[in-house]
Coordinates of C-alpha atoms in Angstrom, one line a residue:
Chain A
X1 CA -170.0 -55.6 128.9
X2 CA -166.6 -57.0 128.8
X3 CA -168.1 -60.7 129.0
X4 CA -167.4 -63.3 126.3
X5 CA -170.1 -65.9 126.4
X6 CA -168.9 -69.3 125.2
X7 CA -171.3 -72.7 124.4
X8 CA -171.4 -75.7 124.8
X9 CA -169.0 -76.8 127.7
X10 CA -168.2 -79.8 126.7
X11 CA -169.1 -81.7 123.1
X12 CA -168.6 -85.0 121.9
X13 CA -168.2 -85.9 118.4
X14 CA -167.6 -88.5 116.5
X15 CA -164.6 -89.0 114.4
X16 CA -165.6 -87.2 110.6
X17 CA -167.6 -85.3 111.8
X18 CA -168.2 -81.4 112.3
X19 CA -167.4 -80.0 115.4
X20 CA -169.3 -76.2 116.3
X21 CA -168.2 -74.1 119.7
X22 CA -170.1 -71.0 119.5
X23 CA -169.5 -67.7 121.3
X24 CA -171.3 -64.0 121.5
X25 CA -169.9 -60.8 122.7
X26 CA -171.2 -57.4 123.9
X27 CA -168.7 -54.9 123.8
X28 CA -168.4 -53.7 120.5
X29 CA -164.9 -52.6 121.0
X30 CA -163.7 -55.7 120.7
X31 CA -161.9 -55.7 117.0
X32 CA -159.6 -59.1 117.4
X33 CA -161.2 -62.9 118.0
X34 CA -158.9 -65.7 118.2
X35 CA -159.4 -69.0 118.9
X36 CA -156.7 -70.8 121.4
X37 CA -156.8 -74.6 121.8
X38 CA -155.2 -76.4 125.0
X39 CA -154.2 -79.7 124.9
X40 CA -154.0 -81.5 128.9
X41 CA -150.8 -80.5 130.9
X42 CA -150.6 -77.2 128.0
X43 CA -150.9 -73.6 127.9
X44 CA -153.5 -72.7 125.6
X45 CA -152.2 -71.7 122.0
X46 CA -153.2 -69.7 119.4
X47 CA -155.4 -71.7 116.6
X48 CA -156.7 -69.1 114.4
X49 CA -157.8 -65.4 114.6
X50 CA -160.9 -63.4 112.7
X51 CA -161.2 -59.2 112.8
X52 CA -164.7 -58.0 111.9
X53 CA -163.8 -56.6 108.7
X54 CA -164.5 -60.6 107.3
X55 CA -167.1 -62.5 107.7
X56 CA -165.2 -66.2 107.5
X57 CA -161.9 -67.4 107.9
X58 CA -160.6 -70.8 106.9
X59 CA -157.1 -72.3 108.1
X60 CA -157.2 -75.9 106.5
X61 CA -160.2 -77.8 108.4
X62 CA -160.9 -75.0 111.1
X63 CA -163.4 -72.1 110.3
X64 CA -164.4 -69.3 111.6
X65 CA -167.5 -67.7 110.9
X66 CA -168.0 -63.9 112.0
X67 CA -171.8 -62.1 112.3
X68 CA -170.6 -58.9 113.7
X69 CA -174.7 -57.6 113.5
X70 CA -175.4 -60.1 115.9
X71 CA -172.2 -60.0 118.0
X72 CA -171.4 -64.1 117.6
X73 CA -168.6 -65.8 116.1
X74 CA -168.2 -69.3 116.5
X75 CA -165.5 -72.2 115.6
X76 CA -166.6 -75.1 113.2
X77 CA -163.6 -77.9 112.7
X78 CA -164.5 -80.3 109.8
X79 CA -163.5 -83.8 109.6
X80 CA -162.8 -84.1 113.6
X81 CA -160.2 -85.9 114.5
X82 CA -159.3 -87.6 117.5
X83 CA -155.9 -85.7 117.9
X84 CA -158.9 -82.4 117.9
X85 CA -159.5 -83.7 121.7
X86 CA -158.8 -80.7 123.5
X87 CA -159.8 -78.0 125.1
X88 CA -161.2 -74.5 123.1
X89 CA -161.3 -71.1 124.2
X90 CA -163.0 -68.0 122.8
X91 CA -161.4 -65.0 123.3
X92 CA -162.0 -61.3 122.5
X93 CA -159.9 -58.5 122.3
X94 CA -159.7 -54.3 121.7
X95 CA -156.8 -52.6 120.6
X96 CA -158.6 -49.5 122.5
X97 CA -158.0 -51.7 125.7
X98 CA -154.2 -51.7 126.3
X99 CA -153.8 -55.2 124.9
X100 CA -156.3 -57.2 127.6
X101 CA -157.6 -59.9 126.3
X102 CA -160.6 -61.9 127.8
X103 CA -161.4 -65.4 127.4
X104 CA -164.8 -67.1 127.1
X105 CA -165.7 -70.2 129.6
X106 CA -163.9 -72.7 127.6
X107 CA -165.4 -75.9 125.6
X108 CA -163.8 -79.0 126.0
X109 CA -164.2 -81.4 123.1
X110 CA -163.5 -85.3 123.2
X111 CA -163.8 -86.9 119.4
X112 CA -164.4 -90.4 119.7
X113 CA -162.7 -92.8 116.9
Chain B
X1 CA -138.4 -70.6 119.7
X2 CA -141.1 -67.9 121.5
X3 CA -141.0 -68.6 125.4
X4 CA -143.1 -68.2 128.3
X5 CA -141.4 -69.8 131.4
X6 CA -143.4 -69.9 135.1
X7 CA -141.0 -71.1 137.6
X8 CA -142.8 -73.7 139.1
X9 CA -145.3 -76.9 137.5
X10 CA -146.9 -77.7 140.7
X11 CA -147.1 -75.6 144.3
X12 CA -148.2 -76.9 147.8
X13 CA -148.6 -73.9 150.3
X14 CA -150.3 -73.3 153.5
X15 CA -152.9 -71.6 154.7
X16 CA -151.8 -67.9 155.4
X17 CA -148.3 -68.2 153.6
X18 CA -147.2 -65.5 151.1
X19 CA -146.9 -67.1 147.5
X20 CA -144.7 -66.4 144.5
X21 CA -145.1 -67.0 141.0
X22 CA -142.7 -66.3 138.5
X23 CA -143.2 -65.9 135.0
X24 CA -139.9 -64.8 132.1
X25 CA -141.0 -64.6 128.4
X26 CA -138.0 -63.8 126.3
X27 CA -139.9 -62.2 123.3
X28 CA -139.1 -58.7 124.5
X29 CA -143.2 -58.6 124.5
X30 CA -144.6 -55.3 126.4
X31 CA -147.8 -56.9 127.5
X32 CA -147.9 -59.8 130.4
X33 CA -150.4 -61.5 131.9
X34 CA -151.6 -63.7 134.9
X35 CA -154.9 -65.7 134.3
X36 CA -156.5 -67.7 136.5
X37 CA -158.2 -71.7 135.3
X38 CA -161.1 -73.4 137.1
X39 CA -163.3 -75.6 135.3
X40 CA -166.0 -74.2 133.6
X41 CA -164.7 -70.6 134.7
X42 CA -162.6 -70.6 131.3
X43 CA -159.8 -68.3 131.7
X44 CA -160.2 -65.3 134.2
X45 CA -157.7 -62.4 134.6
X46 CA -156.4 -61.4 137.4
X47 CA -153.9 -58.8 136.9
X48 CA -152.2 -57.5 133.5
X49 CA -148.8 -55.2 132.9
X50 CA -148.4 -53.1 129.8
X51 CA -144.9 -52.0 130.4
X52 CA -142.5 -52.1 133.5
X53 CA -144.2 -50.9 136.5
X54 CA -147.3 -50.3 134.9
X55 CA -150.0 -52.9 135.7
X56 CA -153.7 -52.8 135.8
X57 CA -156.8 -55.0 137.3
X58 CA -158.0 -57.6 135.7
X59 CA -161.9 -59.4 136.5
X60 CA -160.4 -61.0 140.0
X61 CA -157.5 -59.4 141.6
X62 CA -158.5 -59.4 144.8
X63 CA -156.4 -61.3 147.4
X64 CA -153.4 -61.3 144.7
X65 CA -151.2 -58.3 144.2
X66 CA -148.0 -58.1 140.9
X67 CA -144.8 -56.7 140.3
X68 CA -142.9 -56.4 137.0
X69 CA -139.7 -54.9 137.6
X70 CA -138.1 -55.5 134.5
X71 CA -139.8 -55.9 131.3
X72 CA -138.9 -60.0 131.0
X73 CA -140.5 -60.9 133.9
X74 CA -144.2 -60.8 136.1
X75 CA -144.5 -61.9 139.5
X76 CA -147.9 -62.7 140.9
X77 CA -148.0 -62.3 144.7
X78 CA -150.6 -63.8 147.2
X79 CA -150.8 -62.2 150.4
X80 CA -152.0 -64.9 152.1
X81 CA -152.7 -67.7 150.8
X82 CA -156.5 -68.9 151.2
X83 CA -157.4 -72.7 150.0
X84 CA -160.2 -70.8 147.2
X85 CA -157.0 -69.8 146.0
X86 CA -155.9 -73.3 144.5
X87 CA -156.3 -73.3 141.1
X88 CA -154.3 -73.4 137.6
X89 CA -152.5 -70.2 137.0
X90 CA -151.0 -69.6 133.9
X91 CA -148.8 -66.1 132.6
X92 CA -148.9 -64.5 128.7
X93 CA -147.6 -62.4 127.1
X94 CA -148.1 -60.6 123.6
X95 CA -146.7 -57.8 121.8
X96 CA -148.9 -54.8 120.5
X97 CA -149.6 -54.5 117.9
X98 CA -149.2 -58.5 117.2
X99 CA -151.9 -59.7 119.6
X100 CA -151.3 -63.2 119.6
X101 CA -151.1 -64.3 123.1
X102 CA -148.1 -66.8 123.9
X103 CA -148.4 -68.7 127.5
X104 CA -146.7 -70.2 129.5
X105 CA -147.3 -74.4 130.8
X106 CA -149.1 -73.1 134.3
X107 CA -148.5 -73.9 137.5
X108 CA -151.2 -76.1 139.3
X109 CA -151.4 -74.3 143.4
X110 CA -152.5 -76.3 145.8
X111 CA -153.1 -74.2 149.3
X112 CA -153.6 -76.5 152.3

């Protein structure tokens, strides 16, 4: 129940194009999903961050789309650019849970010029 | 300029020896974490504290114990070290009710 389910594993896209990283949840506790991104030899950092009250959230060419009925929020990055090439994490969070926060499996992305 | 500092980029230890990792965030943050990165495994936690001496389990602690004696730092402890333990490990931490996670670079464990 505490599981944050995270697809695909790896993507390849090219350059212009739309990247999508998708992730589902079961606990519906959780009430914070960010998004980290970790670049090689990097600790992961925050990239943006949805609650369920919205539906979408838009920071500039990353998106986050929300469907708290079906317990999935996934990460769409328009335009991809090479300097995108990282690695994405999913996470999930519930203020009811003393501030742990659990990641999903991870999706490493390579945008090819 | 928020900081997350582990003690060490890269760790070669034995079979069997006890292992220390260090971790100092100087954000005054209550909550600190150790996670644990294997490929395709994503981020998994092992331990987390909440406020000195407090500390609860994570998804894997077993084989790794903690200690957060002061509210700046988290140590992550291995016992003995076994070579399933080599892996990235990397420390967090993040103020409630701001949940934004800060980490630290990792340390890359080797156990030979």
């Amino acid at each position: 129940q505490q599981q944050v389910k995270q697809s695909p594993q790896s993507l390849i896209v090219q350059k212009g194009g739309i990247s999508i990283i998708n992730c589902a949840y079961e606990n519906t506790a959780f009430d914070y999903f960010p998004w980290y991104q970790q670049f090689p030899g990097k600790g992961p950092a925050l990239l943006i961050a949805i609650r369920p009250d919205v539906s979408e959230k838009k920071e500039g060419r990353f998106t986050i789309s929300f469907n708290k009925s079906a317990k999935q929020f996934s990460l769409h990055i328009m335009d991809s650019q090479p300097g995108d090439s990282a690695t994405y994490f999913c996470a999930a969070y519930s203020s009811s849970n003393t501030g742990k926060l659990i990641f999903g499996q991870g999706t490493t992305l390579q945008v090819k010029p | 300029d928020v900081k997350v500092t582990q003690s060490s980029r890269y760790l070669v230890k034995r079979t069997g020896e006890k292992v220390f990792l260090e971790c100092v965030q100087d954000m005054d943050h209550e909550n600190m974490f150790w996670y644990r990165q294997d490929p395709g495994l994503g981020l998994r936690l092992i331990y987390f504290s909440y406020d000195v001496k407090m500390k609860e389990k994570g998804d894997i602690p077993e084989g790794y114990s903690v200690s957060r004696e002061k509210k700046e730092r988290f140590s992550l402890i291995l016992e003995s070290a076994s070579t399933n333990q080599t892996s990235m490990y990397l420390c967090a931490s993040s103020s409630v009710p701001n949940t934004e996670a800060f980490f630290g670079q990792g340390t890359r464990l080797t156990v030979v």
